[in-house]
XYZ file of C-alpha atoms in Angstrom:
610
model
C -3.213 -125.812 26.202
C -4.260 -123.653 29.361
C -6.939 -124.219 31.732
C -8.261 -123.895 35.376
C -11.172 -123.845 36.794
C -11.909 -120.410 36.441
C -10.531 -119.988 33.111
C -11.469 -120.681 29.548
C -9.870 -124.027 28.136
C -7.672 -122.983 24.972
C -7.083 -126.007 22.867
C -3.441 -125.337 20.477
C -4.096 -125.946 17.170
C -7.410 -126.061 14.784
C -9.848 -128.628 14.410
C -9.660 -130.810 12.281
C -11.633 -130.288 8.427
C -13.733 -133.506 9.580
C -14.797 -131.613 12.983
C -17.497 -130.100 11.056
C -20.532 -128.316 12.897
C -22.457 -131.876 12.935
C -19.955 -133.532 14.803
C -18.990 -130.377 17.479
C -22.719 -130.038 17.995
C -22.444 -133.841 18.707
C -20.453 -133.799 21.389
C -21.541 -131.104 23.088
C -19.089 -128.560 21.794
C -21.560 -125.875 20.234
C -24.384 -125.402 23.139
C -25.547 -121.627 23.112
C -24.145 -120.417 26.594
C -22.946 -123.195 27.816
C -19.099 -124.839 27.225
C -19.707 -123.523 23.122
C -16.331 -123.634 21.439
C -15.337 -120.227 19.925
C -13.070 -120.334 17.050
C -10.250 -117.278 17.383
C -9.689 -116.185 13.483
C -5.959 -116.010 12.274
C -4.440 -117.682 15.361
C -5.349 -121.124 14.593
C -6.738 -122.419 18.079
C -10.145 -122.583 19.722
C -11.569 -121.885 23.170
C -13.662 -123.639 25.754
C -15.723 -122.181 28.448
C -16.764 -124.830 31.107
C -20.226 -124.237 32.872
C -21.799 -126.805 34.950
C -23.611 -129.749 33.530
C -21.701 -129.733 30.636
C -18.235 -129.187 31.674
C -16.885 -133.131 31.871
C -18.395 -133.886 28.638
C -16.917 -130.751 27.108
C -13.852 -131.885 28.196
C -14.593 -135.344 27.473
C -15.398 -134.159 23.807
C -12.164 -132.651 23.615
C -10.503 -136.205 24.172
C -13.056 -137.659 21.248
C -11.225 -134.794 18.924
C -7.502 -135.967 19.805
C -8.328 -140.079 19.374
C -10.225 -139.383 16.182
C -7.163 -137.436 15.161
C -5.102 -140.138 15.992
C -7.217 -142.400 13.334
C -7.702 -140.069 10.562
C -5.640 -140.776 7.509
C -4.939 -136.709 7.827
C -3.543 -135.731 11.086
C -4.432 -132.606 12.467
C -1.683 -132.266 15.036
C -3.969 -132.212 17.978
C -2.095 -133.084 20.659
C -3.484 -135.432 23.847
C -5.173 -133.580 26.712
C -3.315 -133.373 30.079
C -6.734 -134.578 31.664
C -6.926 -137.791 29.577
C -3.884 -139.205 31.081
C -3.801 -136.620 34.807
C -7.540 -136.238 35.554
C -10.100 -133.071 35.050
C -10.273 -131.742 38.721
C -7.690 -128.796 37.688
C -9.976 -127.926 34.797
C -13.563 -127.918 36.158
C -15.005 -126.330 38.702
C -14.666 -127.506 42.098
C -18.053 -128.045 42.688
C -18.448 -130.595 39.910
C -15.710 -132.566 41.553
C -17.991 -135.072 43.050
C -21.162 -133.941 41.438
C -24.778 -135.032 41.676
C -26.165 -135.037 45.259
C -22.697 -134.757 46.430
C -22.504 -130.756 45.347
C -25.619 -130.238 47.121
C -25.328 -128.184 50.221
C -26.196 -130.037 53.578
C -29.018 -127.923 55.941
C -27.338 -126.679 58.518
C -28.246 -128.712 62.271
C -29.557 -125.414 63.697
C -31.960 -125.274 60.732
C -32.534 -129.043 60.305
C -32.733 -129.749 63.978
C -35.639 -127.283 64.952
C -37.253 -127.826 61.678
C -37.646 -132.131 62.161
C -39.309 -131.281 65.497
C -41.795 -128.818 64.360
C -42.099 -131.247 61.117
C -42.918 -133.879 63.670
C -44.637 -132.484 66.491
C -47.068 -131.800 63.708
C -47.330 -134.940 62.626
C -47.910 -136.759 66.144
C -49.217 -134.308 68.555
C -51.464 -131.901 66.224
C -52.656 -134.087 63.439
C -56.115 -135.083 65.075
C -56.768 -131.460 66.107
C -55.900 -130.151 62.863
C -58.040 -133.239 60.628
C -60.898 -132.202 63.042
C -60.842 -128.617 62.767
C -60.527 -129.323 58.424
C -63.549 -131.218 59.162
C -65.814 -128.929 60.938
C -64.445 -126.206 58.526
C -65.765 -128.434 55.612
C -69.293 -129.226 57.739
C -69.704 -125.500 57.948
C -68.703 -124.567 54.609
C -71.337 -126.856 53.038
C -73.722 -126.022 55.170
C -73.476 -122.349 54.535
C -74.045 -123.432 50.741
C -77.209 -125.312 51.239
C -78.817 -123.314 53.656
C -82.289 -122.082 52.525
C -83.767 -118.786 53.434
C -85.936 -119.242 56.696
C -87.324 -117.336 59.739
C -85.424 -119.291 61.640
C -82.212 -118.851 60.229
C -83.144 -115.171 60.146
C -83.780 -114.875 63.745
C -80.386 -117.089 64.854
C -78.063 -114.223 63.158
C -80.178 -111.653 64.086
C -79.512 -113.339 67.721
C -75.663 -114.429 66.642
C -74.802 -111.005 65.355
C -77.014 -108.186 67.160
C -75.121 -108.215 70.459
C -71.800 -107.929 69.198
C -73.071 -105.129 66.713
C -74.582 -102.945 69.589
C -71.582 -103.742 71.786
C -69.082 -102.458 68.717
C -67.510 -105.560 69.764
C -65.329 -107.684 67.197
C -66.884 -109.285 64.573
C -66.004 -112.524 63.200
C -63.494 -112.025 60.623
C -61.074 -113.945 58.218
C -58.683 -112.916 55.301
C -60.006 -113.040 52.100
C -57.744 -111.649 48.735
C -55.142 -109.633 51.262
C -58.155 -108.107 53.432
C -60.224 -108.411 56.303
C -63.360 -109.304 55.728
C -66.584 -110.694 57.532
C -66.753 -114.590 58.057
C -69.774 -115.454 56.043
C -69.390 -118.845 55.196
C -68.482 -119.448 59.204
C -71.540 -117.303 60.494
C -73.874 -119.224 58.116
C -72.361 -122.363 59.021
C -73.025 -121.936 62.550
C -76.286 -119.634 62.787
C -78.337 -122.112 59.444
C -79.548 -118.598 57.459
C -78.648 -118.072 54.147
C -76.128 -116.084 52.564
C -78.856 -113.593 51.373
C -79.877 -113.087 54.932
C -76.548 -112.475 55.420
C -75.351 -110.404 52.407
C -78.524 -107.879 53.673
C -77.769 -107.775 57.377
C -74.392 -106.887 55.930
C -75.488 -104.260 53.610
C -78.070 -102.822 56.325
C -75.692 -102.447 59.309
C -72.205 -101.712 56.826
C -70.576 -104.451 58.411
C -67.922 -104.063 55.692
C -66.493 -101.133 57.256
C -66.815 -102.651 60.369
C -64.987 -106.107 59.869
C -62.171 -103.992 58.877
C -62.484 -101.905 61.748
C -63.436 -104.881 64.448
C -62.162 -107.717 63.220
C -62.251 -110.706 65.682
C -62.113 -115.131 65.938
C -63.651 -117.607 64.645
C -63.422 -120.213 67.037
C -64.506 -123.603 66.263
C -66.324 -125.610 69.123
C -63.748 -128.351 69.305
C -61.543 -129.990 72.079
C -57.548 -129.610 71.519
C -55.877 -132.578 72.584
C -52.412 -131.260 71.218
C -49.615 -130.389 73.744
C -46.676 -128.223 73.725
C -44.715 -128.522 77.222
C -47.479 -129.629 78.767
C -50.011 -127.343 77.592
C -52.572 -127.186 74.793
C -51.135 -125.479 71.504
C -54.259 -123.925 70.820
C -57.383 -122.335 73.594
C -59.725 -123.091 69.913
C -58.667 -123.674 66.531
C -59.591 -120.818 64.405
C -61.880 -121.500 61.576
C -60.097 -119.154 59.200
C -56.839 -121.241 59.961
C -58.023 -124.873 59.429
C -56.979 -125.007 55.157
C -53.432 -123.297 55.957
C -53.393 -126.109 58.660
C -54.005 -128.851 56.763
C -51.476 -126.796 54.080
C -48.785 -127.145 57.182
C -49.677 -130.918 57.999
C -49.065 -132.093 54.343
C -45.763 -130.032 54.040
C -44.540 -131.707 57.637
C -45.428 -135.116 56.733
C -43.313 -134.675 53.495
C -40.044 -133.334 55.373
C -41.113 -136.186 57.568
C -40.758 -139.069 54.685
C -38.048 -137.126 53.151
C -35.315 -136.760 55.509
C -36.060 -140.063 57.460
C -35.916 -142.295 54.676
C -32.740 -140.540 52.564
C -35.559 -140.852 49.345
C -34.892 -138.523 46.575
C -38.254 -136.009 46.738
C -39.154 -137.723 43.211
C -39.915 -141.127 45.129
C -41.285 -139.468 48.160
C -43.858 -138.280 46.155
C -44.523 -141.258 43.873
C -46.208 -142.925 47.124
C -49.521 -143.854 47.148
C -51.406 -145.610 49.965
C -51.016 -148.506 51.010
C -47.268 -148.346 50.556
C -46.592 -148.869 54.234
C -48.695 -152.250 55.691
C -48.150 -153.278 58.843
C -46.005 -156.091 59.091
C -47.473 -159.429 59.952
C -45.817 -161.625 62.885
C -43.094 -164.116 61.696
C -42.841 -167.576 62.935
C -41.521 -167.254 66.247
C -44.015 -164.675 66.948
C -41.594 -161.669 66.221
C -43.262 -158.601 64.149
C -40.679 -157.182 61.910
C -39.877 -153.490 60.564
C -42.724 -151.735 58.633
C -41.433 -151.632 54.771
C -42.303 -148.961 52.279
C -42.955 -150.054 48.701
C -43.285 -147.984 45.914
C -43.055 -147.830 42.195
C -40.576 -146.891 39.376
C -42.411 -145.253 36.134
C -39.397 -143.919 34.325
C -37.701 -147.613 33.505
C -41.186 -149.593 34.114
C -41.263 -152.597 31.354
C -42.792 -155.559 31.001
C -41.321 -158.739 29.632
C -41.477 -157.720 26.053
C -39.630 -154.953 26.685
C -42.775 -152.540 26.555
C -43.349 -149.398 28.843
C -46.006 -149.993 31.239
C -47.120 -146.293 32.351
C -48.838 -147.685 35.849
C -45.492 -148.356 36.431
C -43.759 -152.015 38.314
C -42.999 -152.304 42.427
C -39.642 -151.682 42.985
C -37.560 -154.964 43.703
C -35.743 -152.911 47.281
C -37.605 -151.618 49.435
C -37.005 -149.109 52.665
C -37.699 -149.574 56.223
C -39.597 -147.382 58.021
C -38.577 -146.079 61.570
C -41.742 -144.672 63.778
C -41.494 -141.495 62.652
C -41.986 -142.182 58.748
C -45.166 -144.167 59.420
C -47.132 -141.932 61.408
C -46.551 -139.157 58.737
C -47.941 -141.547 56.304
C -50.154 -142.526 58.604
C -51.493 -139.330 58.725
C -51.174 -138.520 54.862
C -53.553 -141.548 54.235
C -55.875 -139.674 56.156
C -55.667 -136.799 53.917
C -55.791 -138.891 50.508
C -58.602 -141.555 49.067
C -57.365 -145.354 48.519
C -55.295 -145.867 46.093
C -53.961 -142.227 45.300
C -50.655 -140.791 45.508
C -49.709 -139.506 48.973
C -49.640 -136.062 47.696
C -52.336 -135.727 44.905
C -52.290 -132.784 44.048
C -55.682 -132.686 43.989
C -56.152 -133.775 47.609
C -53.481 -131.012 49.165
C -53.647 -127.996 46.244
C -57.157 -126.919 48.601
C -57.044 -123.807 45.755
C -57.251 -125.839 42.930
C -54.488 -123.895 41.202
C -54.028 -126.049 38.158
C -55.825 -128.815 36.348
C -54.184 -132.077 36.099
C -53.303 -135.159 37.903
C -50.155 -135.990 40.053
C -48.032 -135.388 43.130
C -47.316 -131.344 43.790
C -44.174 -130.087 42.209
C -41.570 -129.843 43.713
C -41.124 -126.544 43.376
C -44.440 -126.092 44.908
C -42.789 -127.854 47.493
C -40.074 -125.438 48.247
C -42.800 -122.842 48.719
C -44.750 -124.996 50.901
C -41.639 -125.674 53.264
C -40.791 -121.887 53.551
C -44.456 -121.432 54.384
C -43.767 -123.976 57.128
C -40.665 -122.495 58.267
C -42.470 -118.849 59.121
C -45.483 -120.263 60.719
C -43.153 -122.635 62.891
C -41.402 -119.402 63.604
C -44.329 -117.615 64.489
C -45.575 -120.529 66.990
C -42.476 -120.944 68.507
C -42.330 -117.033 69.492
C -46.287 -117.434 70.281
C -45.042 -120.166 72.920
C -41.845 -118.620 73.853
C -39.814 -121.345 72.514
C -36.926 -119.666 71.162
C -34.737 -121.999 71.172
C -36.799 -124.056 69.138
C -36.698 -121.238 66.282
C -35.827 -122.288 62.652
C -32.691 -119.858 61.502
C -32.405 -119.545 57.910
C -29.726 -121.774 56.277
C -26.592 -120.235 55.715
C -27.030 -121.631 51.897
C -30.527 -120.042 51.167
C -33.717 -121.719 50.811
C -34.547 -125.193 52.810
C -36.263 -126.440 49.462
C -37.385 -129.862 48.869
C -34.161 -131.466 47.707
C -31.480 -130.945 50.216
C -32.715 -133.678 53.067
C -31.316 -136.941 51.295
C -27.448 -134.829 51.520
C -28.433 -133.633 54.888
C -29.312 -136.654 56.445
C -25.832 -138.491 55.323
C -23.892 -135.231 56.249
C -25.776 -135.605 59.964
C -25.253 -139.211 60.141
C -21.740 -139.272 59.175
C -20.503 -136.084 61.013
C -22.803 -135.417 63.997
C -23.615 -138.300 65.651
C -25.114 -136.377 68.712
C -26.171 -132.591 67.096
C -28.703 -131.120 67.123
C -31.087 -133.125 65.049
C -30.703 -135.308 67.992
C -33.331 -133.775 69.833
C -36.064 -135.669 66.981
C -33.853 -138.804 66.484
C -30.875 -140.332 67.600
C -28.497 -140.435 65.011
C -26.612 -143.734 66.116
C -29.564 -145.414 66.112
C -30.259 -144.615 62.216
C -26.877 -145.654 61.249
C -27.344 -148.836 62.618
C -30.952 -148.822 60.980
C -28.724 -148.083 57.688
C -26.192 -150.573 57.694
C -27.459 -153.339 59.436
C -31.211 -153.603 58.428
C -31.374 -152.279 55.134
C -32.705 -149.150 55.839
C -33.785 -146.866 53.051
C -31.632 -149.252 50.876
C -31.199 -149.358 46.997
C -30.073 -151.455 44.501
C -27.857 -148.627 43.215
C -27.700 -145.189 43.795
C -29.007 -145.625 47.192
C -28.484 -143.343 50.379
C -25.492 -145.831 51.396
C -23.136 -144.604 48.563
C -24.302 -141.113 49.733
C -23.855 -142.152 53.982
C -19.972 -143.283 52.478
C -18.858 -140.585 50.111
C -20.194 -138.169 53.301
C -17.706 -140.306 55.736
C -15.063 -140.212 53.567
C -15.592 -135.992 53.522
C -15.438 -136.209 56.799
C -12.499 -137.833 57.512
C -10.462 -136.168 54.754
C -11.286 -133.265 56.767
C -10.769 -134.729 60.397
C -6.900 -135.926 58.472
C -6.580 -132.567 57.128
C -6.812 -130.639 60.223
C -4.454 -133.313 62.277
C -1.996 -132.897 59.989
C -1.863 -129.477 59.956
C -1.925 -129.371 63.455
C 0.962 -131.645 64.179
C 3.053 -130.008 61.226
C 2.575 -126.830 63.395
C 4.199 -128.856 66.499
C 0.655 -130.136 68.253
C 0.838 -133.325 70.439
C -1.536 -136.221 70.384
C -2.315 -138.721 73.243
C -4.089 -142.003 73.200
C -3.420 -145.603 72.376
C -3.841 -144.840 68.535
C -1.681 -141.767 68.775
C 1.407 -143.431 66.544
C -1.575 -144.596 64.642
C -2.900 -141.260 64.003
C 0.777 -139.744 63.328
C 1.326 -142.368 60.332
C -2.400 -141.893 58.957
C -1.953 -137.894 59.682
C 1.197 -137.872 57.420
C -0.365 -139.150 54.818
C -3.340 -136.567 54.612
C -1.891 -135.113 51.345
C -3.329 -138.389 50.382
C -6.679 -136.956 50.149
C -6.298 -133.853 48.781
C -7.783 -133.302 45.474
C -9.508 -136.540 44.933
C -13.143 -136.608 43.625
C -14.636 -138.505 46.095
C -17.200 -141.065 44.489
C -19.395 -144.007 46.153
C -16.551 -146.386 44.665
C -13.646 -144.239 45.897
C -15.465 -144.155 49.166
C -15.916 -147.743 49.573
C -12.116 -148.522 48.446
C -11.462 -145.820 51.033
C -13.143 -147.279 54.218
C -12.032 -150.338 53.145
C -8.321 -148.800 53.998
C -8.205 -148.562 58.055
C -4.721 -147.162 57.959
C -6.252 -143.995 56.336
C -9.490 -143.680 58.233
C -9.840 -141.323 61.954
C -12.652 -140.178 62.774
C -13.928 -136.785 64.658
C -16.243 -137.652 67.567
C -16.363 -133.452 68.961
C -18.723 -134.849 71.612
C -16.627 -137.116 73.367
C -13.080 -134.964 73.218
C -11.251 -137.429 70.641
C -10.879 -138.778 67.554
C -11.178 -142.600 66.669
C -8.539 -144.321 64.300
C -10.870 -147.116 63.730
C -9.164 -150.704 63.900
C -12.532 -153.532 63.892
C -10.372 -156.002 66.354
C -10.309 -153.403 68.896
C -13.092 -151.227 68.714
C -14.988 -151.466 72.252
C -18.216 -150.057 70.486
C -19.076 -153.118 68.520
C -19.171 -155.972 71.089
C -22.088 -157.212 69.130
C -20.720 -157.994 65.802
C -17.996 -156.408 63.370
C -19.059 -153.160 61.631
C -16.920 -151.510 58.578
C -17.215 -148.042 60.534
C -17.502 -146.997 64.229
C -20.505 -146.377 66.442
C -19.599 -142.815 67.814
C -22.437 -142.000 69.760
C -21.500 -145.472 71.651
C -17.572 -144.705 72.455
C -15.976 -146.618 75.026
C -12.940 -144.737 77.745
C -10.946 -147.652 77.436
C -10.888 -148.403 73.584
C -7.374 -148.625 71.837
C -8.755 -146.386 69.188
C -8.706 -143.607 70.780
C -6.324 -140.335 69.744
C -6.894 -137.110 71.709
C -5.141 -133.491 70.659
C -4.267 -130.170 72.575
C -7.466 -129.158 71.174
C -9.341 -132.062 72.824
C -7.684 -130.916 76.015
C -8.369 -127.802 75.985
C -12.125 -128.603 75.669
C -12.111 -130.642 78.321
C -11.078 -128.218 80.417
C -13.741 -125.741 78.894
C -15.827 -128.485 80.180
C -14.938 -128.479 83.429
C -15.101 -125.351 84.181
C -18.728 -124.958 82.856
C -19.620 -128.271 84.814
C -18.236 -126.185 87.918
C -20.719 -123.364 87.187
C -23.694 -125.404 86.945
C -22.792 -127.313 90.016
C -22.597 -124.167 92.320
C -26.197 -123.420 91.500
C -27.243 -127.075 91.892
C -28.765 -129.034 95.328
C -25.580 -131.036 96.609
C -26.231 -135.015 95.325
C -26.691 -133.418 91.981
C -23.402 -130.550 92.412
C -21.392 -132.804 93.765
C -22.001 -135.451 90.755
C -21.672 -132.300 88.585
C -18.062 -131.743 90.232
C -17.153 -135.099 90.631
C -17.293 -135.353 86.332
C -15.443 -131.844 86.324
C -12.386 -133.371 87.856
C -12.328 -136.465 85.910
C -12.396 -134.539 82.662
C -9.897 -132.532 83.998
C -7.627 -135.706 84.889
C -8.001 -136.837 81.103
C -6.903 -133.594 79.957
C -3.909 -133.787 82.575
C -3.171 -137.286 81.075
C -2.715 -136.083 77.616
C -0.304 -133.450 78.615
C 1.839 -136.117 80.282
C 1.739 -138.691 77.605
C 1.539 -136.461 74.746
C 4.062 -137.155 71.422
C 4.571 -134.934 68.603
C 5.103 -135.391 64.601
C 9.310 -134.514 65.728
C 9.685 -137.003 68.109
C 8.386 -139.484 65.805
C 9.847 -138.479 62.373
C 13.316 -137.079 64.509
């Protein structure tokens, strides 16, 4: 028997006479394109291709063959597979090692960083400009539908329209099917005549040819209260722009909800209002967290044991941090009482399709790559480049990588980027100590641990590797870190599951830590951690670390960075006033006395091991 993860699984020997087509097809053996066995005439043995989804239970079918063997009264000789008694990793991809959410590729902090803040500045500082604007667009709109043909309507375009048309000055314009065309619906809207009065003004002066030619604004007559570094994000809110607006606001309240809450995009958009209350004041007086409830369709039964399709309340529900309830805040504003958050009906302004229900997802994905180019194009319109959204080094942003991405963020950069929205410490905290976002199984914990325990297989990985090739570490945890750094091979190779991650963090001895923003790594020991003087926590706080904690480990690296440090702390202080330069300098040299420290107190993996 051969295999890898790469290469087709040959099985020695035939199957059995009772592994007829039924039973193959049974276990998973005979899918069209996808882990099929192929028999190979004259040499008695059959092959298996493994493709994901069905590779573990192709293999897993494989081990059905050899114990049915074993009880049939006539043997077929098939021998046990290796992965039965050694484990599958060498013979699926590596992907599938972990599988699920855990294969799914994070969003990069430069992407996910600028994109949360243009997700929420929409939300909080340009929601009432944009409902406003969708408002006044609708006023017009229905307007210009009911308005009757009347002298005085006649004479308010004539008045409305004849200046600008014996200036040759812009018209008002809008797209329309991929071109530019006159804004009818807008100039009747504003001026009361009909769209017959219109349609022969049009025909009369060929103002066609002329929108094309002059096309101009629509500006609606409404104040913008919205702000970008001080200054209104808008002069006037275009008419033409108000639905792709409103298009924008839905998608940013979504990315919102998603990433904030670590839901799965399925229970994002099973929402409906009313799913957020505000809480009511305890007791003593205190007002607690806002909760989100929602409700579970697929596995909804009553106490017979029959399906109810409206669906039961979930029994856990998440807690809401600021952020989450002002976007659905703002998408109960969009929606009528008692419909989902993102009927379809409500936020498809087109009316694409017929039906009822959320958007799909993979309307979704469109939606957010819509958002990403007009965020873009505001961001250049405001000269904010640095608040640019880069593309993700793994493709699309799509609508199901923010429950990975917020665990990945949380677990590995407690100060990134993403820091500019939210500070990260402070949702780990929400996590573990106030149920956010929790659930009774499957719930963005296990996802928070199995992304900690990638982390620090990775943080071992590179120590050892680093002292093997004759690095020194410093600290009070450095013989700490030596022992848990020898051990690294440890981790290599295991499929890292929620239980494996919880038996994992559960083993101190194993666990450092990478805190890149504070020069060090933390071998975390609860008794002395300096960051949790309020209570025992199973992991540490590393946007709260502490000088003087004994679980502190520094490296060459660390050192070096310092010093990088420094010297950029130097720079800024020669171009600063003097109480702020000589601050600026006064940090310079005490990073530069850590880094001196380690290279006096550093040990290496030889003078430990001899």
């Amino acid at each position: 028997m051969t295999g890898g993860s790469s290469d087709r699984i040959r099985y020695e020997g035939a199957p059995p006479i009772w592994a007829g087509p039924l039973l193959l097809t049974r276990y998973g053996l005979t899918r069209p394109g996808a882990g099929a066995w192929t028999p190979n005439k004259g040499a008695g043995n059959f092959d298996i291709t493994p493709s994901a989804g069905d590779d573990v239970r192709g293999l897993g079918a494989l081990t059905r063959l050899w114990a049915f063997d074993q009880l049939s009264a006539r043997l077929a000789g098939i021998g046990r597979p290796p992965w039965d008694e050694l484990g599958a990793d060498d013979y699926l991809p590596s992907a599938t090692s972990t599988g699920g959410e855990n294969a799914t590729e994070p969003l990069a902090e430069q992407t996910m960083g600028p994109l949360l803040v243009w997700a929420m500045r929409m939300v909080d500082d340009f929601a009432d400009d944009i409902f406003a604007a969708w408002a006044e667009h609708q006023r017009l709109s229905d307007a210009a539908r009911a308005n009757p043909s009347t002298l005085a309507g006649r004479a308010a375009l004539e008045a409305f329209l004849g200046p600008l048309i014996a200036a040759r000055a812009p018209l008002p314009t809008m797209p329309h099917k991929g071109k530019t065309s006159l804004a009818r619906y807008y100039i009747a809207g504003l001026t009361g005549a009909s769209r017959s009065q219109i349609q022969t003004l049009v025909s009369r002066e060929g103002l066609v040819a002329a929108a094309t030619q002059r096309p101009g604004p629509c500006p609606l007559d409404l104040p913008v209260t919205g702000r970008i570094g001080g200054r209104p994000w808008r002069e006037k809110i275009d008419f033409s722009e108000a639905p792709g607006l409103m298009r924008h606001l839905g998608t940013a309240a979504f990315v919102v909800c998603s990433y904030l809450t670590g839901m799965r995009p399925g229970e994002v958009l099973g929402l409906r209002t009313g799913c957020c209350p505000d809480p009511e004041p305890g007791s003593d007086g205190k007002v607690g967290r806002h909760l989100i409830r929602s409700h579970e369709y697929k596995t909804a039964t009553d106490e017979h044991g029959n399906h109810q399709s409206a669906g039961v309340e979930r029994e856990v529900p998440w807690v809401a941090i600021a952020p989450v309830v002002n976007a659905i805040r703002v998408l109960e504003r969009m929606v009528p009482d008692g419909h989902l958050l993102f009927d379809h009906h409500v936020h498809d302004l087109h009316k694409s399709r017929p039906g009822t229900g959320s958007l799909k997802l993979s309307a979704l994905g469109d939606r957010i790559e819509d958002f990403v180019t007009w965020a873009n194009t505001e961001a250049a319109a405001h000269q904010l480049t640095g608040e640019t959204i880069p593309p993700d080094p793994h493709g699309k942003v799509g609508s199901g990588r923010f429950r990975r991405s917020l665990a990945w963020h949380i677990a590995r950069r407690p100060n990134g980027l993403v820091a500019l929205a939210v500070q990260y410490g402070h949702l780990r905290t929400a996590f573990v100590s106030e149920g956010y976002a929790s659930r009774s199984r499957g719930g963005i914990h296990d996802l928070i641990d199995v992304e900690t325990v990638l982390a620090v297989a990775d943080t071992v990985s590179d120590l050892h590797d680093d002292l093997e090739a004759g690095g020194g570490i410093s600290g009070p945890a450095a013989r700490r870190g030596i022992k848990a750094a020898i051990h690294a091979p440890f981790f290599a190779g295991t499929a890292i599951s929620s239980t494996t991650a919880r038996r994992l963090l559960a083993n101190e001895d194993a666990m450092i830590y990478d805190n890149p923003q504070a020069f060090l790594l933390c071998h975390y020991k609860r008794e002395q951690a300096l960051c949790h003087r309020d209570g025992i926590k199973e992991t540490p706080s590393l946007d709260r670390c502490v000088p003087g904690c004994g679980n502190i480990v520094r490296t060459d690296e660390h050192a070096a960075r310092l010093r990088d440090r420094a010297d950029a702390l130097d720079k800024r202080a020669a171009h600063t006033p003097l109480p702020v330069g000589d601050r600026l300098r006064a940090n310079a040299d005490k990073l530069r006395g850590i880094a001196a420290h380690h290279d006096r107190t550093r040990i290496t993996l030889q003078e430990i091991t001899g």
